[in-house]
Coordinates of C-alpha atoms and ligand atoms in Angstrom, one line a residue:
X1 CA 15.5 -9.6 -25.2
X2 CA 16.9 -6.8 -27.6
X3 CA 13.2 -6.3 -29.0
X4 CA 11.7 -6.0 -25.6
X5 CA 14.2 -3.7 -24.5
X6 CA 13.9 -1.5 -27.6
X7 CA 9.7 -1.7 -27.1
X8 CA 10.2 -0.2 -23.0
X9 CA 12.1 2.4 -23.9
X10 CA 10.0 3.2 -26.7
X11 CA 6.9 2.7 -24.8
X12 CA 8.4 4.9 -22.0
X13 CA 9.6 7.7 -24.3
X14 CA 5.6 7.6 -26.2
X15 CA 4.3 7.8 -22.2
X16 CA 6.6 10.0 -21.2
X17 CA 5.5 12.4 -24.2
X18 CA 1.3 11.7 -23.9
X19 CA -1.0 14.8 -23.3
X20 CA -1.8 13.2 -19.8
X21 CA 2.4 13.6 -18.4
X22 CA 2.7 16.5 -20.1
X23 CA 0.4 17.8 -18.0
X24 CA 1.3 15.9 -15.0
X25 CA 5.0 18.0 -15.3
X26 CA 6.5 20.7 -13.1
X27 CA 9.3 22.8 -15.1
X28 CA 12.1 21.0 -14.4
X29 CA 10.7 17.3 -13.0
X30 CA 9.7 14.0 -15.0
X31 CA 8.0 11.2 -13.4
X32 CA 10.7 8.6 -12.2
X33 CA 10.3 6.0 -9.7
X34 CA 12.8 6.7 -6.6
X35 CA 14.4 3.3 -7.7
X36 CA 15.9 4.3 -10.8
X37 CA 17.1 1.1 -11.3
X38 CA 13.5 -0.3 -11.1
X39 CA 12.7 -3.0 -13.2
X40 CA 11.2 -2.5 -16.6
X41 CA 8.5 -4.2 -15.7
X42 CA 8.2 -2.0 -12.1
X43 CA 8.3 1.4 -14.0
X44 CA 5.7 0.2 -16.4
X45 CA 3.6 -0.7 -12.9
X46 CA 4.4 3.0 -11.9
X47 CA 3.5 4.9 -15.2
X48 CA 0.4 3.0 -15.8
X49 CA -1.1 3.3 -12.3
X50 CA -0.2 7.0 -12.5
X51 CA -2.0 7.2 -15.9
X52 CA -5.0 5.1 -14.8
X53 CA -5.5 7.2 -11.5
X54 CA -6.4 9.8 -13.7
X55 CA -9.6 7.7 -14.6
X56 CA -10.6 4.8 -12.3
X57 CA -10.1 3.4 -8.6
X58 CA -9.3 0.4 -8.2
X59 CA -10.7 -1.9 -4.8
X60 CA -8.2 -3.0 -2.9
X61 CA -8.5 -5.4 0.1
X62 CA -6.1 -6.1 2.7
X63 CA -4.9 -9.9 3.2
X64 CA -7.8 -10.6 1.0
X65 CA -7.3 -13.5 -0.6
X66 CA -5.4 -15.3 2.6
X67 CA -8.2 -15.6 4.8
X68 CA -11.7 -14.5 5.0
X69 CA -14.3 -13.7 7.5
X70 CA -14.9 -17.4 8.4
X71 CA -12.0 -19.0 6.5
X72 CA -8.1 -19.0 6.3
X73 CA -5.8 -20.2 3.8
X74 CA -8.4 -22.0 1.0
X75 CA -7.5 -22.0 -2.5
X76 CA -9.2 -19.7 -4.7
X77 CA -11.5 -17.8 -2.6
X78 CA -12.3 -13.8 -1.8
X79 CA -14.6 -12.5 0.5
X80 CA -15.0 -9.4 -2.1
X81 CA -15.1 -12.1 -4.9
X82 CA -17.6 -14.1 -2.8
X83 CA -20.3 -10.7 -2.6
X84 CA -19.3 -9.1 -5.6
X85 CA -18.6 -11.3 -7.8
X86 CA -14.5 -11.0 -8.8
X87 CA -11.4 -10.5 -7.1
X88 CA -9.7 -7.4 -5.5
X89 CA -7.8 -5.4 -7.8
X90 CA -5.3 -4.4 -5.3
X91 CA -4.3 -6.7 -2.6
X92 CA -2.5 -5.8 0.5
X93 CA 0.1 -8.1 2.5
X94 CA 1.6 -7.3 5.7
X95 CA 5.3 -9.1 6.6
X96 CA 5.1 -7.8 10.4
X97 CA 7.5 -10.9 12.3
X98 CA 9.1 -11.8 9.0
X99 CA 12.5 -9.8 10.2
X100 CA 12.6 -11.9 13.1
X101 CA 12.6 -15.3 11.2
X102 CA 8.7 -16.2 11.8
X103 CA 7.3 -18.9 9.4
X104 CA 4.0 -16.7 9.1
X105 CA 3.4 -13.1 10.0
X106 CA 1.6 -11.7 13.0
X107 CA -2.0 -12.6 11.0
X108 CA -0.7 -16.2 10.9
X109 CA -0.4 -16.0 7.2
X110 CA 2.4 -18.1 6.1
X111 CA 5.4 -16.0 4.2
X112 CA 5.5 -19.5 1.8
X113 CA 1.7 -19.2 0.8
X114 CA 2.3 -15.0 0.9
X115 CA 4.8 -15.3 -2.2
X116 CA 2.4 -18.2 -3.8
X117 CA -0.5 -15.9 -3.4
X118 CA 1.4 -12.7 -4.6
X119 CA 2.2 -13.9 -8.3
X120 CA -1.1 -15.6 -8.6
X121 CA -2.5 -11.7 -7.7
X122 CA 0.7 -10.6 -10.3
X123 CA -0.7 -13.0 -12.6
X124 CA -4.2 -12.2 -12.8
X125 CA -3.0 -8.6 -14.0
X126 CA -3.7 -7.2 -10.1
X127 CA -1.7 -5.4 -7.8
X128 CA 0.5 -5.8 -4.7
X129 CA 1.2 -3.7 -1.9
X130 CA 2.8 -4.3 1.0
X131 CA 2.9 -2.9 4.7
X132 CA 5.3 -4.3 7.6
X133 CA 4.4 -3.9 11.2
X134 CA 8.1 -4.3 12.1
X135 CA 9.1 -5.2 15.4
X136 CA 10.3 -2.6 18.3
X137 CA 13.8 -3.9 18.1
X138 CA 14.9 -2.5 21.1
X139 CA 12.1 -3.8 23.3
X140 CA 12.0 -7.1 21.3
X141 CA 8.4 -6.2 21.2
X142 CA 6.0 -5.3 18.8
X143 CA 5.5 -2.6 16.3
X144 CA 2.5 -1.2 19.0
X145 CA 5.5 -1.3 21.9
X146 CA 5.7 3.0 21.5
X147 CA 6.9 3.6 25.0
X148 CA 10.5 5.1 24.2
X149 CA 11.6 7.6 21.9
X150 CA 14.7 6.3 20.9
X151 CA 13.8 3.6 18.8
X152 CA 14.3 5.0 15.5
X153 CA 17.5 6.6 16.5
X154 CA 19.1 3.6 17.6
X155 CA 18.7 1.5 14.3
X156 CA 19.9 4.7 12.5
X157 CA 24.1 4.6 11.2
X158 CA 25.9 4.4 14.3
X159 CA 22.9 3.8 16.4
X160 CA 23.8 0.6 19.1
X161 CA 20.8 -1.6 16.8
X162 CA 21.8 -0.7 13.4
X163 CA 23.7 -3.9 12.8
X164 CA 20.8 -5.9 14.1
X165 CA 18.3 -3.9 12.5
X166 CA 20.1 -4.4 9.1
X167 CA 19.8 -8.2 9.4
X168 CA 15.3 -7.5 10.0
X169 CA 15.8 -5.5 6.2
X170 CA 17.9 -8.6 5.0
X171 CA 15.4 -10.8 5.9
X172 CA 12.6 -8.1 3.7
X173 CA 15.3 -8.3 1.2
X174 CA 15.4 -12.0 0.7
X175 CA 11.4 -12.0 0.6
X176 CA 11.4 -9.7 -2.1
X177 CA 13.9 -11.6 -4.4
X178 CA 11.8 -14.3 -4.2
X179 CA 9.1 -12.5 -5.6
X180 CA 9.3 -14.1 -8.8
X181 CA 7.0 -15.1 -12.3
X182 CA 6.7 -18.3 -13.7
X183 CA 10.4 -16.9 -16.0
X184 CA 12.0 -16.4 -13.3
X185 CA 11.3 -12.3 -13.5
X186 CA 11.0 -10.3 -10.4
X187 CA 7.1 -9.3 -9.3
X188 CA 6.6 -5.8 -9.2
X189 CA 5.3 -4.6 -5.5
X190 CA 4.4 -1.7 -3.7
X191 CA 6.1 -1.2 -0.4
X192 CA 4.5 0.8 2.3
X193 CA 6.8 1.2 5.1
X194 CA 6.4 2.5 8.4
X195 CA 2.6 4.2 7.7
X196 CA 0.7 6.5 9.5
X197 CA 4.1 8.0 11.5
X198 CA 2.0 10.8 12.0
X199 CA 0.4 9.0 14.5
X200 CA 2.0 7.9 17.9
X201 CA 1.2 4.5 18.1
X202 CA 4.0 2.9 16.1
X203 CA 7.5 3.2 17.2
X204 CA 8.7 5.3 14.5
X205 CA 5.6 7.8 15.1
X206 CA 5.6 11.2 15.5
X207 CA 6.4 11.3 19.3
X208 CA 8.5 8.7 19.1
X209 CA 11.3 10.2 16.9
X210 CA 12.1 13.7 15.6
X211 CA 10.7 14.4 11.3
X212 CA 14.8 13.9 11.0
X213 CA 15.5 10.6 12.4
X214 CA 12.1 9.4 10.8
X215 CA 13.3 10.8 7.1
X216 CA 16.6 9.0 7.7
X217 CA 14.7 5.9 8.8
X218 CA 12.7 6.0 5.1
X219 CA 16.0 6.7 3.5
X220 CA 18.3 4.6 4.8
X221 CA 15.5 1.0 4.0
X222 CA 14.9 2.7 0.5
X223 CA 19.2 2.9 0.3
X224 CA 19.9 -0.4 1.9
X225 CA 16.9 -2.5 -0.2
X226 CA 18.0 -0.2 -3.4
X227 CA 21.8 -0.2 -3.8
X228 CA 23.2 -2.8 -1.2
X229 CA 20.8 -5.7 -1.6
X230 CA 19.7 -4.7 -5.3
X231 CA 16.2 -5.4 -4.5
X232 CA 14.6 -3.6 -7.8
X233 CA 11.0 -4.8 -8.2
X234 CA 9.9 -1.8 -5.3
X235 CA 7.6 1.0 -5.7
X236 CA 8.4 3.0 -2.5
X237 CA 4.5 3.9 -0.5
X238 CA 4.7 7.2 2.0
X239 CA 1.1 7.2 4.1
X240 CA 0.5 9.4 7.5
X241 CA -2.5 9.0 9.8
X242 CA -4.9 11.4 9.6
X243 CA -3.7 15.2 8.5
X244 CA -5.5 18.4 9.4
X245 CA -3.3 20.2 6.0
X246 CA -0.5 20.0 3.7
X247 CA 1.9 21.0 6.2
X248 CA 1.0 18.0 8.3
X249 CA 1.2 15.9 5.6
X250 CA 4.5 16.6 4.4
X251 CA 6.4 17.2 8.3
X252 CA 8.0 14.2 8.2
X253 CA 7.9 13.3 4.0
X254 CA 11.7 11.9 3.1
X255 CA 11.5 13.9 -0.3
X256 CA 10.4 13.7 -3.6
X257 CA 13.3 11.2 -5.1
X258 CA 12.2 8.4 -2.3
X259 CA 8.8 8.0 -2.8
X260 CA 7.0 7.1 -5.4
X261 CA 2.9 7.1 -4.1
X262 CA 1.5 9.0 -1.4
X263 CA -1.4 8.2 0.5
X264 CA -3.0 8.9 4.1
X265 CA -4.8 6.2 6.2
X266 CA -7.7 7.0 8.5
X267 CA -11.7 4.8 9.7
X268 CA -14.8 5.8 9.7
X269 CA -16.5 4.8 12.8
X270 CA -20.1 4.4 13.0
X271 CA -21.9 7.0 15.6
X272 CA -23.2 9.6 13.4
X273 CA -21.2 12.1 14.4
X274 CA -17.8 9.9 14.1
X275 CA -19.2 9.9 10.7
X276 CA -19.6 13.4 10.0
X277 CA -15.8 13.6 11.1
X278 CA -14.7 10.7 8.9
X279 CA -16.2 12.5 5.6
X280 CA -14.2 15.9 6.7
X281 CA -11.2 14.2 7.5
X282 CA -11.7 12.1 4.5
X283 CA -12.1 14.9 2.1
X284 CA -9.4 17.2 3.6
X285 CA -6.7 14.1 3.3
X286 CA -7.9 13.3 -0.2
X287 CA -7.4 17.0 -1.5
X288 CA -4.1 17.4 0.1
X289 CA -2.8 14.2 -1.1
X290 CA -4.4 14.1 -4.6
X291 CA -2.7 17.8 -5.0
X292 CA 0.6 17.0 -4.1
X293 CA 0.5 13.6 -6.2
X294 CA -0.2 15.6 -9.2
X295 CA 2.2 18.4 -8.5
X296 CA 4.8 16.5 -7.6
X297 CA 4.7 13.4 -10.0
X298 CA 3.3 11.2 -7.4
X299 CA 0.5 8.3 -7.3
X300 CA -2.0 9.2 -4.8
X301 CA -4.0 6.2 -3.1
X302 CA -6.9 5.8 -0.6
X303 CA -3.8 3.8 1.7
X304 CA -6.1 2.4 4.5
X305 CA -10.0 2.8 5.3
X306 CA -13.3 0.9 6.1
X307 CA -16.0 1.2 8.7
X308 CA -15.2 -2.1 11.3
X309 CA -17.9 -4.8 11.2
X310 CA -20.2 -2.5 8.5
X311 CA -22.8 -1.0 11.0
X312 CA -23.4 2.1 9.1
X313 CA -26.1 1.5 6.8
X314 CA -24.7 2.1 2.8
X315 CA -21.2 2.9 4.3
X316 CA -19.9 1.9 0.4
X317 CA -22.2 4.0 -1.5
X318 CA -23.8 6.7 0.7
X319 CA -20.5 7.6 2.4
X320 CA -17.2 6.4 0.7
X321 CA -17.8 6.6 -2.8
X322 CA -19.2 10.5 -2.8
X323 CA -16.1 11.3 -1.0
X324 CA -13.0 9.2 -3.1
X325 CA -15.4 9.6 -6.5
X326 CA -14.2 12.9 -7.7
X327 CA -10.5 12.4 -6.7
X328 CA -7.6 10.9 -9.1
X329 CA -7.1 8.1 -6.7
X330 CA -5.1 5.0 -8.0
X331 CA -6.9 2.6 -5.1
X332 CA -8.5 2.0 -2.2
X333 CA -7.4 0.0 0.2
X334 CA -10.3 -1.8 2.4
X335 CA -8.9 -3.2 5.9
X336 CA -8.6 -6.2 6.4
X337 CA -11.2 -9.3 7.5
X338 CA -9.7 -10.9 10.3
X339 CA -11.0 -14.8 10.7
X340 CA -9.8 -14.7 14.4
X341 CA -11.7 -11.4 15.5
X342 CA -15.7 -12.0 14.8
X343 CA -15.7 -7.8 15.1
X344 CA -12.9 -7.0 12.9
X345 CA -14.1 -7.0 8.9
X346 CA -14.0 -4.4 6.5
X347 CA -16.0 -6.4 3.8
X348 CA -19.4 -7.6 4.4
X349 CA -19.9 -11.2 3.0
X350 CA -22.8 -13.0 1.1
X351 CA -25.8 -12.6 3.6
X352 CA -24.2 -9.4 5.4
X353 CA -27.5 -6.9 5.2
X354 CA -24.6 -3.9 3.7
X355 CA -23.5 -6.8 0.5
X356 CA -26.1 -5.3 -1.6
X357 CA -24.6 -1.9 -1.0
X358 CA -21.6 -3.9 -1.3
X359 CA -22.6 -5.0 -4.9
X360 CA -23.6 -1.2 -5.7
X361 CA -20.2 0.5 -5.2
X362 CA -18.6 -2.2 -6.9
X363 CA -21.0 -1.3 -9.8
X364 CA -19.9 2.3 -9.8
X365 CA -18.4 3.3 -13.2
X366 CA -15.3 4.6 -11.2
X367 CA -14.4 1.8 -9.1
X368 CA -12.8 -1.4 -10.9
X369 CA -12.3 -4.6 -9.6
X370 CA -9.4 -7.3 -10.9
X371 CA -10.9 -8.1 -14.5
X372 CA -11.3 -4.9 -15.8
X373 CA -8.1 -3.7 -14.1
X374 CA -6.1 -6.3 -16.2
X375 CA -7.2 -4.8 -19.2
X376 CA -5.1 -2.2 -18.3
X377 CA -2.0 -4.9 -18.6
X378 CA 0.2 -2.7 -15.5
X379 CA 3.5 -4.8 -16.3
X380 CA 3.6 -4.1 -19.6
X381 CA 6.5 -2.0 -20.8
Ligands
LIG401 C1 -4.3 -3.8 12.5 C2 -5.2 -4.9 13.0 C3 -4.4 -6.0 13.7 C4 -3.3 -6.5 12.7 C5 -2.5 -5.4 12.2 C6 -1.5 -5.8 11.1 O1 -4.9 -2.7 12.0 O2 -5.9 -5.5 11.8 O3 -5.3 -7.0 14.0 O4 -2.5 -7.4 13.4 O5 -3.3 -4.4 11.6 O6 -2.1 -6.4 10.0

């Protein structure tokens, strides 16, 4: 235990002092993780993604090795490992309905199989991240239910659903304990919480609270997960919608000592000119928030994209990869392929005519998949 200890901190100190953070530092900033109590094995997950960001992108697919296009819940399968030939390198989860007590989440994945599936992702040397959909809790309707704009101030300290609302983070809390290895250690995850706020389609969005009730919404989970339930195995995910600049992106950002990756989400959709505006959208998101990431000691990620049933022809190649190759991106984050709604897939499988093009951009020298990305060994401190 002593040896291990003595090899993180050594480790750390040897990152801390490579060419690559050195240049990552502002004057008076090092790269910490907002939990500072994080794990060793959760800062090791933060310094080495940081440090491979700088070179490769990792695919990530959402819920992807739950369910598939035309399957749910079987043992070893991947739609991207069915085309391409391995598993994601980054897979997403979503816990929407698990504050209210739910045996599954609102994609009817089951929270037991969810932490099963997690450190068999852990295990393989891939990656975690997870999003929560959470319920309106005033409305006792979901996270779409945007009609007030007094939500967010009412779980807030003080607020007449605070108390209530705590019990919906001590339910996430719980979940994340039992995040666990086969020795009993806590799995590193990322947590992406309350995404794409710049939007107004969630109840915490950005006509549904003022930036100050939504920073105080970021702080007070980070607070209450951090230093009253001790959860420590969190790297803290800030995402918007869309942005038109920086000042968009950061409106609403909690602050530097909260957040520990930043990201945007945004689709393409597939007229022509919907595509035109994804690539400028794309590309202005991606400077701003590759920019800030590496001013401010940040991870910057592709958070959420992919062109819905693949109808535009080399979406992968043609399209995505000339806009996220020349950015220090951590991942990308593919949507998710729904088995309950034929239209809604983000992946094409097998005999899909875009799984050659597929097959291409997973070929791409800059985008790595879970094998190689577990030669990179992100728990090891
Ligand atoms: C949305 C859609 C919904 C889903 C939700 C949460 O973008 O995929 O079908 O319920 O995400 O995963």
């Amino acid at each position: 235990m002593q040896i291990s200890k003595f090899f993180f901190f050594l480790s750390l100190a040897l990152v801390q002092n490579s060419p690559f953070l050195w240049a990552q530092k502002t004057e008076n900033s090092q790269p910490v993780t907002a939990d500072k109590n994080a794990t060793p094995a959760t800062q090791a997950l933060f310094y080495n993604m940081m440090r491979g960001s700088q070179k490769y992108i990792m695919l990530g697919h959402q819920d992807g090795v739950a369910y598939g296009r035309t399957w749910h819940n079987e043992q070893g399968r991947s739609d991207v490992k069915e085309t391409a030939g391995d598993f994601p390198a980054v897979v997403g989860w979503e816990l929407g309905d698990l504050e209210l007590g739910a045996e599954h989440n609102l994609d009817s994945v089951y929270f037991s199989d969810m932490k099963r599936l997690i450190r068999e992702v852990y295990e393989r040397g891939s990656i975690n991240t997870i999003s929560w959909h959470a319920n309106n809790i005033a409305t006792d309707s979901s996270a779409w239910d945007c009609k007030q704009d007094t939500v967010v101030r009412s779980v807030l300290v003080g607020g007449v659903n605070h108390q209530r609302f705590l019990g919906y983070l001590d339910r996430l809390a719980d979940f994340f304990h039992d995040l666990k290895d086969k020795n009993g250690n806590p799995i590193p995850v990322i947590f992406r919480m309350y995404h794409e706020h710049t939007g107004a389609w969630f109840w915490w969005g950005a006509k549904q609270c003022t930036p100050d009730e939504y920073n105080e919404l970021y702080r007070m989970t980070v607070r209450y997960l951090r230093d009253v339930k001790n959860v420590h195995n969190l790297l803290y995910a800030f995402s918007t919608a869309e942005i038109t600049d920086k000042a968009q992106f950061l409106s609403r950002y909690p602050g530097n000592e909260w957040v520990d990756i930043v990201g945007f989400d945004t689709y393409c959709h597939d007229t022509p000119e919907r595509v035109e505006q994804y690539k400028q959208i794309m590309k202005t998101g991606l400077d701003v928030v590759t920019q800030f990431a590496a001013e401010n000691n940040k991870i910057a990620i592709m958070a959420e994209t992919g062109q819905e049933g693949i109808k535009v022809k080399n979406y992968y190649t043609k399209v995505l990869l000339p806009l996220i190759k020349p950015c220090k991106i951590s991942y990308v984050l593919l949507w998710r392929n729904a088995f309950t709604i034929k239209k809604h897939y983000y992946i094409p499988y097998p005999a899909h005519p875009e799984a050659k093009d597929f097959i291409r951009f997973t070929k791409n020298s800059r985008i790595i998949l879970s094998s190689k990305a577990a030669k990179y060994k992100f728990y090891n401190y």
